[in-house]
Coordinates of C-alpha atoms and ligand atoms in Angstrom, one line a residue:
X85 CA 51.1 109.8 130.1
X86 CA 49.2 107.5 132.8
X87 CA 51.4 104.7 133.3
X88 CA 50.0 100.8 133.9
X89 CA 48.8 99.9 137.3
X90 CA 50.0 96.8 139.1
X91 CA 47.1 95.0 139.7
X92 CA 47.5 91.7 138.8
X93 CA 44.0 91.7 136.2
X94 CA 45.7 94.3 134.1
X95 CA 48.7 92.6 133.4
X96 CA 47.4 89.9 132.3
X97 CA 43.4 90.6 131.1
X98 CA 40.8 88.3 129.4
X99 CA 41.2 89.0 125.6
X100 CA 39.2 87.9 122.9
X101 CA 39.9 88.9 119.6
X102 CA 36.5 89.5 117.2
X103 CA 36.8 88.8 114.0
X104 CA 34.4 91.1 111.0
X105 CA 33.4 88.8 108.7
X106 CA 29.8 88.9 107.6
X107 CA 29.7 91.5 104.9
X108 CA 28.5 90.9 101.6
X109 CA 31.3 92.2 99.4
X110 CA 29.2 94.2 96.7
X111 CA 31.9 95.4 95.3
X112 CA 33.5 92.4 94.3
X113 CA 30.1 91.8 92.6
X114 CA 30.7 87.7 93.3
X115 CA 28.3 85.1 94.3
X116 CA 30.6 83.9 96.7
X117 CA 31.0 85.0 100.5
X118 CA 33.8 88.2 100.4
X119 CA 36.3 86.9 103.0
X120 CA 36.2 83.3 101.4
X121 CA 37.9 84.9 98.0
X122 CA 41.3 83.4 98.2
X123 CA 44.8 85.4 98.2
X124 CA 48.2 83.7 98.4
X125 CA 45.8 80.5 97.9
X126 CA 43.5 80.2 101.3
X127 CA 40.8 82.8 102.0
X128 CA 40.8 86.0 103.3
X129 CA 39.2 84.8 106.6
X130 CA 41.9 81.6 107.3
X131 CA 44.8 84.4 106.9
X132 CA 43.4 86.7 109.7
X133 CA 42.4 83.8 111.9
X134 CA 46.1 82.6 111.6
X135 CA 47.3 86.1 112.6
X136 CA 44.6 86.2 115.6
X137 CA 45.1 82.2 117.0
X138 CA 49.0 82.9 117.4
X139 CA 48.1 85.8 119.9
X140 CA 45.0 84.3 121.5
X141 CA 43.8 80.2 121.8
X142 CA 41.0 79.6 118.8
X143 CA 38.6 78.9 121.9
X144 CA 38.9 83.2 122.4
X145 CA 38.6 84.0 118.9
X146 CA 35.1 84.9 117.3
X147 CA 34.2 85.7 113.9
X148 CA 31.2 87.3 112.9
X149 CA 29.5 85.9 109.6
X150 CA 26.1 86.4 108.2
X151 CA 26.3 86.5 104.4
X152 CA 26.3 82.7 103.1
X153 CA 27.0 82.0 106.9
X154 CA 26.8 78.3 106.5
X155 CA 29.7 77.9 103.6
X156 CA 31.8 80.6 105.8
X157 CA 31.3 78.1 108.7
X158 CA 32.2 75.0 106.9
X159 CA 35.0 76.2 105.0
X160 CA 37.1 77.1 108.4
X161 CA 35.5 74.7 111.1
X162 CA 38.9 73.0 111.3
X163 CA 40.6 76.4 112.8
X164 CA 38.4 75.4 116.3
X165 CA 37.5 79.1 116.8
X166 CA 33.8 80.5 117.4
X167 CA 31.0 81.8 115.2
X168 CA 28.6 84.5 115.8
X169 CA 26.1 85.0 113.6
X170 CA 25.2 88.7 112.5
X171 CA 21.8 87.4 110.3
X172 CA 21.1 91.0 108.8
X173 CA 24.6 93.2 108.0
X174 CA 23.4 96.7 109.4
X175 CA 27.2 97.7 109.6
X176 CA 30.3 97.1 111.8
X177 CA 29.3 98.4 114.8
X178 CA 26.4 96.5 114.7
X179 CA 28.0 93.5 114.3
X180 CA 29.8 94.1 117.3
X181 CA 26.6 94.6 118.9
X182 CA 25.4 91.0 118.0
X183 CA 28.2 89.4 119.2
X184 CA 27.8 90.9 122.9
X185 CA 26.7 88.2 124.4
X186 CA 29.7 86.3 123.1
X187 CA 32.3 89.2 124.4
X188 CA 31.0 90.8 127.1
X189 CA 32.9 88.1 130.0
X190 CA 36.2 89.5 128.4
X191 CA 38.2 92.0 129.4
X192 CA 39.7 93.6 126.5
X193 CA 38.3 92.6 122.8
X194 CA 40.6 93.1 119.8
X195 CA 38.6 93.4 116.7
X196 CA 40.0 92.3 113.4
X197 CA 38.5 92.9 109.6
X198 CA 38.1 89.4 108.1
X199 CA 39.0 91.2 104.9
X200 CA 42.7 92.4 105.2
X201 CA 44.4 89.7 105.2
X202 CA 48.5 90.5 106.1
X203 CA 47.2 91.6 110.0
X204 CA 50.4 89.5 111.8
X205 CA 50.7 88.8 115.0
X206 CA 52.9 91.1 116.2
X207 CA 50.9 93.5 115.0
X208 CA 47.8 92.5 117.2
X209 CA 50.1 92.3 119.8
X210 CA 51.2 96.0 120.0
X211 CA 47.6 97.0 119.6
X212 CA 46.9 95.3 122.9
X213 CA 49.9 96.2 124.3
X214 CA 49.9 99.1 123.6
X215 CA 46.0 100.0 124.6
X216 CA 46.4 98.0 127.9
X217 CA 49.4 100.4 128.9
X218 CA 47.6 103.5 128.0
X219 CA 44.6 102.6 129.9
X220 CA 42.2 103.7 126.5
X221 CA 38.6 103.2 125.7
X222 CA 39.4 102.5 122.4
X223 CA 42.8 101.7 120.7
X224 CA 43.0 102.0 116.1
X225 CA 45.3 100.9 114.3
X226 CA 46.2 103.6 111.8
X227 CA 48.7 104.0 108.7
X228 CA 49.5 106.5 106.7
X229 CA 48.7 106.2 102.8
X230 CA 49.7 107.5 100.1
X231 CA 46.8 107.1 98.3
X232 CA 44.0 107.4 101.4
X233 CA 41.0 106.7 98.9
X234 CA 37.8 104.9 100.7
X235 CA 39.2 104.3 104.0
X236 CA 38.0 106.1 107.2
X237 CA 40.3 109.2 108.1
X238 CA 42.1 109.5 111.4
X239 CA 41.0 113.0 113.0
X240 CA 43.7 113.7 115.7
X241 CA 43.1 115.7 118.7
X242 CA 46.7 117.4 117.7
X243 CA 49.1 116.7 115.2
X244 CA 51.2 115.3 117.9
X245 CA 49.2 114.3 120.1
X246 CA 48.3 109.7 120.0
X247 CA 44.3 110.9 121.3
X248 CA 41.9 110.6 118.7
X249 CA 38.8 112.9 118.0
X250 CA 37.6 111.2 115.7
X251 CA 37.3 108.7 112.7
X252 CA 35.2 109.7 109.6
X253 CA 34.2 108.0 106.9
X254 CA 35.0 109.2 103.2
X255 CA 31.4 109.5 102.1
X256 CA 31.2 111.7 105.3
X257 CA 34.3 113.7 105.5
X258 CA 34.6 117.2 104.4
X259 CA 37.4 118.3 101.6
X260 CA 39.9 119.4 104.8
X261 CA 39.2 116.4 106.1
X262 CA 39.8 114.1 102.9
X263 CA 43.2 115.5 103.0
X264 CA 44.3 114.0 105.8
X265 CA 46.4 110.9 105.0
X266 CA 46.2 108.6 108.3
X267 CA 43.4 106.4 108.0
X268 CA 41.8 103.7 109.9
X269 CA 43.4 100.5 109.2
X270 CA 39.9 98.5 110.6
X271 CA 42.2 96.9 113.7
X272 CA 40.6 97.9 116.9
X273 CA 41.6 97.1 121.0
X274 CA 38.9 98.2 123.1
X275 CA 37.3 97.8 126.9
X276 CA 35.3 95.0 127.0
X277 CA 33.0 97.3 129.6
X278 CA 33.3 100.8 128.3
X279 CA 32.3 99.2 124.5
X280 CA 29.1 97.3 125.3
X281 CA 28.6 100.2 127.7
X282 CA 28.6 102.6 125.1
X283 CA 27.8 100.8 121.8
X284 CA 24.0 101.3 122.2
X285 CA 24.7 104.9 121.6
X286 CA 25.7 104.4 117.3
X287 CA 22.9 105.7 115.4
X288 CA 22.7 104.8 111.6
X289 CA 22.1 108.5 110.4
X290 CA 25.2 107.7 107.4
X291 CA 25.0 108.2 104.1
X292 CA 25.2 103.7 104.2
X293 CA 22.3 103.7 107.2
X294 CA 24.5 101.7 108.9
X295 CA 25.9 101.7 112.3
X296 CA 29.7 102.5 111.7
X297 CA 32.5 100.8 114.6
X298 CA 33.9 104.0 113.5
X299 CA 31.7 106.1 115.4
X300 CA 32.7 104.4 118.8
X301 CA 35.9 107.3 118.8
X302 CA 33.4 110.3 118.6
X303 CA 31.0 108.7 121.3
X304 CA 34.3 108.2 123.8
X305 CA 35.4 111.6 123.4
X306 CA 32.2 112.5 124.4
X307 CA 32.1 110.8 127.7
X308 CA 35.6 111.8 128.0
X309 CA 37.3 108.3 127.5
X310 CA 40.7 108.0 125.7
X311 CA 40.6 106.8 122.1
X312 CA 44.2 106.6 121.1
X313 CA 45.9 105.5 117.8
X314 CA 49.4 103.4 116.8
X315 CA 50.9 103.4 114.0
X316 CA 51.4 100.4 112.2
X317 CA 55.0 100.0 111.1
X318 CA 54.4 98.6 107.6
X319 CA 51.2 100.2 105.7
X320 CA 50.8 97.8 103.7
X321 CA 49.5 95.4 106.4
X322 CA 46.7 96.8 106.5
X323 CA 45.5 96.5 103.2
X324 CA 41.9 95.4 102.9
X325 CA 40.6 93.8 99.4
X326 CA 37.4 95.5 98.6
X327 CA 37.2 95.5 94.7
X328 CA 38.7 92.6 92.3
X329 CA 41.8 94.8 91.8
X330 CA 42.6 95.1 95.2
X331 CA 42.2 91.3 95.9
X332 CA 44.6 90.8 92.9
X333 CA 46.9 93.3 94.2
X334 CA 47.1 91.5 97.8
X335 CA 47.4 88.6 95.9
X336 CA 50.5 89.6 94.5
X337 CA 51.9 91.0 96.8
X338 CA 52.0 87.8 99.3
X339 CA 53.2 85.5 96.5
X340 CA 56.0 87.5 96.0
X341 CA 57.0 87.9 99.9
X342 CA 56.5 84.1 99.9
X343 CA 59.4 83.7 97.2
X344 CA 61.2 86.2 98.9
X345 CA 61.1 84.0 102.2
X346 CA 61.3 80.8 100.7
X347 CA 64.8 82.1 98.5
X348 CA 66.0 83.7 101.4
X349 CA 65.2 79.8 103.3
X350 CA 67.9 78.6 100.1
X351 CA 65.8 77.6 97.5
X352 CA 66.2 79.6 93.8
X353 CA 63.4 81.0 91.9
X354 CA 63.6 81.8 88.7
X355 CA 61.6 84.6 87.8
X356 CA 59.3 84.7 90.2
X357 CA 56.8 87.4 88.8
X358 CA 56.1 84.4 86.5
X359 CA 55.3 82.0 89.2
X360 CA 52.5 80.5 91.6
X361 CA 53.3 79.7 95.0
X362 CA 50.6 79.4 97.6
X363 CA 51.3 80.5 101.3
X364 CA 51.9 77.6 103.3
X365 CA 54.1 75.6 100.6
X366 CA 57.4 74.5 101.8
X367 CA 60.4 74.2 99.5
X368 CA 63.9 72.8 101.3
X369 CA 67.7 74.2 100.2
X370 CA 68.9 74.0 96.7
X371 CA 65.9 72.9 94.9
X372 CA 65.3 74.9 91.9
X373 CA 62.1 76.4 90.6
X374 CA 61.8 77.3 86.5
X375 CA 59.8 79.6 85.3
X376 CA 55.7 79.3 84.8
X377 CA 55.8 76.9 87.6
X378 CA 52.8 76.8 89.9
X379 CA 52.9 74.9 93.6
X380 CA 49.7 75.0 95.5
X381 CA 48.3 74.6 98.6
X382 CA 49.8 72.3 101.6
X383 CA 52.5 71.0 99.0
X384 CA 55.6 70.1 100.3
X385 CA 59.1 70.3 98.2
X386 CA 62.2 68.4 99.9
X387 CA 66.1 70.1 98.7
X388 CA 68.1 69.4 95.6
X389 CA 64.9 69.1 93.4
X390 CA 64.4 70.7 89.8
X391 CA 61.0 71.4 88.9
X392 CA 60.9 72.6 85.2
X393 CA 58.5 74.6 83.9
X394 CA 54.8 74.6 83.4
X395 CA 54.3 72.0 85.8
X396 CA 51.0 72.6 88.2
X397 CA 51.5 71.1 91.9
X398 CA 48.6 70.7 94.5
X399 CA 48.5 69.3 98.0
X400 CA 51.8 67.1 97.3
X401 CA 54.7 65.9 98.8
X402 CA 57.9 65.3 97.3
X403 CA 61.2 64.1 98.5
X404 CA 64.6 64.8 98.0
X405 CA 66.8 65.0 94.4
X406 CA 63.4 64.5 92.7
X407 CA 62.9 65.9 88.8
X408 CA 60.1 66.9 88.0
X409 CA 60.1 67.4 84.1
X410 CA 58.5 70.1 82.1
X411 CA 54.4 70.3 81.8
X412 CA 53.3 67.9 84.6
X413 CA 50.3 68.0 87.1
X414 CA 50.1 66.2 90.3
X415 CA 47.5 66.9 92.5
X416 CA 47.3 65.1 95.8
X417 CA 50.3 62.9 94.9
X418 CA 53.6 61.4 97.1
X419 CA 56.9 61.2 95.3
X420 CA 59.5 59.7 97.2
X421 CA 63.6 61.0 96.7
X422 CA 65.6 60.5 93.8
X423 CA 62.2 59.8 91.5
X424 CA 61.9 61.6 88.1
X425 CA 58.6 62.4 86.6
X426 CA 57.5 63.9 83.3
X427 CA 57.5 65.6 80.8
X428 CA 53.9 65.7 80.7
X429 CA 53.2 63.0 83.3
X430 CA 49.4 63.6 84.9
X431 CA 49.7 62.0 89.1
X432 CA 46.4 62.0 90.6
X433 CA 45.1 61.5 94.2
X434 CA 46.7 58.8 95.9
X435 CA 49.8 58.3 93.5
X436 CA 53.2 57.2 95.2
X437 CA 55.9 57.3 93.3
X438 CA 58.8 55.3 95.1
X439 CA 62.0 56.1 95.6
X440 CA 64.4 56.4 92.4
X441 CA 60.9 55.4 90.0
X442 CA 60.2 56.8 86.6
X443 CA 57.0 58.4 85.3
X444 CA 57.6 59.6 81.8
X445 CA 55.6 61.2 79.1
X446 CA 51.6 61.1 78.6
X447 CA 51.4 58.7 82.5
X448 CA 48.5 59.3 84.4
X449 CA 48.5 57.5 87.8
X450 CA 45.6 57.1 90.1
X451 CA 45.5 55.6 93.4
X452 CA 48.6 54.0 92.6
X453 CA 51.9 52.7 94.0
X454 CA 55.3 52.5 91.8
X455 CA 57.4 50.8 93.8
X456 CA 61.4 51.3 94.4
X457 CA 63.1 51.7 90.8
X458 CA 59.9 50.8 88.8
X459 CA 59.3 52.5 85.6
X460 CA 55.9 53.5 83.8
X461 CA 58.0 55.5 80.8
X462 CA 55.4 56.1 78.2
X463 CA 51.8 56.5 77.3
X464 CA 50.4 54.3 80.2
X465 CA 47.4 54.8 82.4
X466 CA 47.7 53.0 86.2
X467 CA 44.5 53.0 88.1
X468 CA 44.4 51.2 92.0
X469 CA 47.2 49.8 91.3
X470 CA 50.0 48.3 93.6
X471 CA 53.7 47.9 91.9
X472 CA 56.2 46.4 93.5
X473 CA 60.2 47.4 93.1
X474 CA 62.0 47.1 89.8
X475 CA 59.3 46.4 87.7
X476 CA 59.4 47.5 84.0
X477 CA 55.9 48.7 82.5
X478 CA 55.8 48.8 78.8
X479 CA 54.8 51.8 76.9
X480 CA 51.2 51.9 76.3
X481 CA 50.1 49.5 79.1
X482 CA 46.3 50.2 80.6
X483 CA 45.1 48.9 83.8
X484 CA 41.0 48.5 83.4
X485 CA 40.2 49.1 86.5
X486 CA 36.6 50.3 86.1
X487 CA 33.4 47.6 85.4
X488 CA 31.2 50.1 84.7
X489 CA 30.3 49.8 88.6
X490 CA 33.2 49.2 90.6
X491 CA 36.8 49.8 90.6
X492 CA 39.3 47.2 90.9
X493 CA 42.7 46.6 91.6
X494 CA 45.3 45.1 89.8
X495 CA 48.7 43.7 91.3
X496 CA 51.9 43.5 90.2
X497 CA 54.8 42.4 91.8
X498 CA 58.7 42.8 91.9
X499 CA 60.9 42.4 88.8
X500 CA 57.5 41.5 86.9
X501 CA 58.2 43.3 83.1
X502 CA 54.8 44.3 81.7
X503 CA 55.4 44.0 77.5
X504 CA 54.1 47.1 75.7
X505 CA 50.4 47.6 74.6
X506 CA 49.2 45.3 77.4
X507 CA 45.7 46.2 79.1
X508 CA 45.8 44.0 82.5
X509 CA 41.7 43.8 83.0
X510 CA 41.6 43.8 87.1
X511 CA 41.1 42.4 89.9
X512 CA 44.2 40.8 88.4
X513 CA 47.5 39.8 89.5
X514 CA 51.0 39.6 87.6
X515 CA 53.6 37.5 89.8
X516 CA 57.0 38.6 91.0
X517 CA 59.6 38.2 88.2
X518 CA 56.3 37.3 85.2
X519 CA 56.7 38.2 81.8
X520 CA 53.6 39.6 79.8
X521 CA 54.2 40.1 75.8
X522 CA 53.5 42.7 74.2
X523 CA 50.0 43.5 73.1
X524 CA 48.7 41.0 75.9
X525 CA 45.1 41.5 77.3
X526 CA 45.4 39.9 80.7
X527 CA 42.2 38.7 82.2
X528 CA 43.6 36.1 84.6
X529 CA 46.5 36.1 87.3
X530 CA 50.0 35.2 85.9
X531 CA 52.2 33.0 88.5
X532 CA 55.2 34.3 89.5
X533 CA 58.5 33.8 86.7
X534 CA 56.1 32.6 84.3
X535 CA 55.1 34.3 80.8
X536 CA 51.7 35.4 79.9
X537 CA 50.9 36.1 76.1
X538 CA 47.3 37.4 76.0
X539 CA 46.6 38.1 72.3
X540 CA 45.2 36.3 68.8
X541 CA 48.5 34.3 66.9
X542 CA 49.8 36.1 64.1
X543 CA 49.1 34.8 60.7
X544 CA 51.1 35.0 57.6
X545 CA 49.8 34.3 53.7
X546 CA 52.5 34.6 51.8
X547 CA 51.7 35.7 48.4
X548 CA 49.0 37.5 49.4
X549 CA 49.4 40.9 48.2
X550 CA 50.6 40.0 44.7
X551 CA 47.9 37.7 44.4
X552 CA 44.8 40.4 45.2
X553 CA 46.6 42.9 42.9
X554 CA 46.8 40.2 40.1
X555 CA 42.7 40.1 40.3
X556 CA 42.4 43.7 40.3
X557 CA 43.7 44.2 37.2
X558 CA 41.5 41.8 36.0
X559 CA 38.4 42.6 36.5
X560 CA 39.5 47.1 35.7
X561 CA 40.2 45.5 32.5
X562 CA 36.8 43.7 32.1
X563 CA 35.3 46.7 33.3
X564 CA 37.0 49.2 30.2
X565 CA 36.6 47.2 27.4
Ligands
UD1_736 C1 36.0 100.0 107.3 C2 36.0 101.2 108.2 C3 37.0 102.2 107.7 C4 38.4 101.6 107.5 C5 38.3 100.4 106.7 C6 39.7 99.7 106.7 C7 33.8 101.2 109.2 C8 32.5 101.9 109.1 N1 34.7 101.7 108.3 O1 35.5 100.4 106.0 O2 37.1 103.3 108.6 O3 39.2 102.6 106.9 O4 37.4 99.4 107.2 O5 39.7 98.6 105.8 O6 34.0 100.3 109.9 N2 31.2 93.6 108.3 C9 30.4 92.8 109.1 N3 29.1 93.2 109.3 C10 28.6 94.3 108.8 C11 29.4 95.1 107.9 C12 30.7 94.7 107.7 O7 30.9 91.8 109.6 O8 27.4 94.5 109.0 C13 32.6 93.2 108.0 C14 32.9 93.0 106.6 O9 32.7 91.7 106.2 C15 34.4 93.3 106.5 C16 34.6 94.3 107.7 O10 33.5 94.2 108.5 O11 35.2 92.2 106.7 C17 34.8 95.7 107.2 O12 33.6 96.1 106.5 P1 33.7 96.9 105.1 O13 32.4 97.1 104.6 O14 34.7 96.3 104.3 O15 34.3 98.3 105.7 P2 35.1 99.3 104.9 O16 34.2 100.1 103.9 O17 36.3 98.7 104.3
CA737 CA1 37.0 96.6 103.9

């Protein structure tokens, strides 16, 4: 086998890595763009350009788009790699052909499909590793499968031999060569030179009229360059969602190696078949996950907590020794150690729940602060609202925070105890240490330590009753004789 020269360019060449990501999906029959389908929670095209901008900066990494280019763009803008657009999708070697201009200063380019999504790192780094040692034209990723339905097939020059002949597609394969089990995993290395050298030579005479990457082995061969495969060590990395199933399959699979890392990091999960956790959450030691559980997105879990089950968690952040009861959904909200929320407790954007606080049953909290040891037990709705510490809000309290127009804030402030049934009409403000009875609608600020009853005096009539059911009796007696 040739071995690596020591010329300084090859040990350490330009590499970009392209990224295949402007097909259509029609199989998935969807509306939406094919690598923006989610799996483990973030789309297929975020989890491939992780894997790629751990073994090359973002500023070397290129993906191809062209069908619904624009939302493609938008959705993963923040990553700070490149975009090529491939306008029409005429296969994908042609969309290495479009994105020439973008490659051809490299030295190697590494291309990637935007639609299997468990590519790691280490991976992409044997690929180039392993093609800039062997001095190849071409380097493929290849697996064996069990089940080698609808990939391409790997044609080896020998059985033993790492040179490829070829690649064919299924639709173009003969019976012998359907047999073969190694296929094409859709990871390429290749020679920036010898690619857009050769790439004008693809013709689209396929049963898809498409110009296949594929084809780039055969076309080597010919001009006597070396295509060469390596194995990749899990086959299951390489697994590209085409169809619904398969997407739900990936799916699967990557929630349950992320409760596998994150029990394995000390935190227990209890039947995790039954539960929801999206890739990059974050759950510290000795906090406990129940059943039916779902935690979602960037959330981030702190240690000792219990969260029971059927609670829904999105883009949250929760501290230490927090419960969070059965059947709650915060979305977007901060809750700060020791704080216990639920059951059935709704948070929403901007709540902060403060260290040690309660949130009890049927609370909904918008854009709202519950300050140190404050408690909002039962049946309450808190809208831009700022609580100080160790303030007592009675069951059934409403902030009106909405005009019709605008929203406003209301303030209240430490040791303040909010009566039950009170609907504080804002902009208002209750004092530290005020008192608001029960049943109070509170228009205007209440000074601090002073008492607010907002509500009509009680009335009594004695008598009343006995009196009204004396006249009844009257008149139904008038009435029957
Ligand atoms: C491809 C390979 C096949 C391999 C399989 C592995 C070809 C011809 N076949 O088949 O050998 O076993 O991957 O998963 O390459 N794309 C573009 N522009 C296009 C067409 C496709 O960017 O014009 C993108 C797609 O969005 C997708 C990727 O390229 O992300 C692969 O295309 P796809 O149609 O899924 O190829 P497969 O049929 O899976
Ligand atoms: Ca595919």
């Amino acid at each position: 086998m040739p071995k690596a020269k020591n010329k300084s360019s090859e040990l350490t060449p330009r590499i970009a890595i392209a990224i295949m990501a402007a097909g259509k999906g029609t199989r998935l029959k969807s509306k939406h763009p094919k690598v923006l389908h989610e799996v483990g929670g973030k789309p297929l095209l975020a989890h491939v350009i992780a894997a790629a901008t751990k073994v090359v900066p973002p500023k070397d990494v290129f993906a191809i788009i062209g069908h619904e280019a624009d939302r493609v763009r938008q959705a993963l803008t923040d990553t700070g790699i490149n975009f090529v657009l491939q306008e029409e999708q005429r296969g994908t070697g042609h969309a290495l052909m479009v994105a020439r201009d973008a490659l051809d200063s490299y030295d190697q380019v590494i291309v990637l499909s935007g639609d299997a999504p468990f590519i790691n790192p280490e991976t992409i780094k044997t690929l180039r590793d392993f093609h800039s040692s062997q001095h190849s034209a071409m380097t493929l990723l290849a697996a064996h499968l069990q089940d080698p339905t609808g990939y391409g097939r790997v044609i080896r020059k020998s059985k033993k031999s790492a040179d490829v002949k070829a690649i064919v597609e299924e639709k173009s394969a003969t019976p012998a060569q359907r047999k073969v089990h190694e296929i094409n995993a859709g990871f390429y290395a290749f020679d920036a030179k010898l690619l857009f050298g050769h790439i004008k030579e693809l013709r689209s005479d396929n049963p898809h009229t498409e110009y296949y990457l594929t084809d780039m082995a055969a076309i080597f061969r010919k001009a006597k360059k070396r295509v060469m495969a390596v194995l990749a060590s899990d086959p299951h990395e390489i697994l590209g969602g085409n169809t619904r199933a398969e997407l739900v399959e990936i799916d699967w699979r990557m929630r349950m190696a992320k409760c596998r890392q994150l029990m394995s990091d000390g935190a227990t999960i209890f039947y995790p078949q039954t539960c929801v956790i999206d890739c990059d959450v974050e759950i510290g030691a000795d906090t406990i996950i129940e059943p039916f559980v779902q935690i979602l997105g960037k959330t981030r879990i702190g240690s000792d907590c219990r969260i029971r089950s059927y609670t829904v968690i999105s883009n949250s952040v929760i501290g230490d020794g927090v419960q969070i009861l059965p059947a709650c959904v915060l979305d977007e909200a901060t809750v700060m150690k020791g704080a216990t929320v639920g059951p059935y407790s709704r948070l929403r954007p901007g709540s902060e729940i403060g260290e040690g606080a309660h949130v009890g049953n049927f609370v909904e909290t918008k854009k709202t602060r519950l300050g140190k040891g404050s408690k909002a037990n039962h049946l309450t709705y808190l809208g831009d609202t700022e609580i100080g510490e160790g303030v007592n809000v009675g069951a059934g309290t409403i902030t009106c925070n909405y005009d019709g127009e605008r929203k406003h804030k209301t303030v209240i402030e430490d040791g303040a105890f909010i009566g039950s049934d009170s609907t504080l009409v804002a902009p208002v403000k209750v004092g530290r240490g005020a008192y608001v009875g029960a049943g109070s609608c509170i228009t205007d600020d209440v000074p601090p330590d002073s008492l607010a009853v907002g509500r009509a005096r009680q009335i009594v009539k004695e008598g009343w009753v006995k009196a009204r059911r004396g006249a009844r009796l009257r008149s139904d007696k008038a009435v029957s004789s």
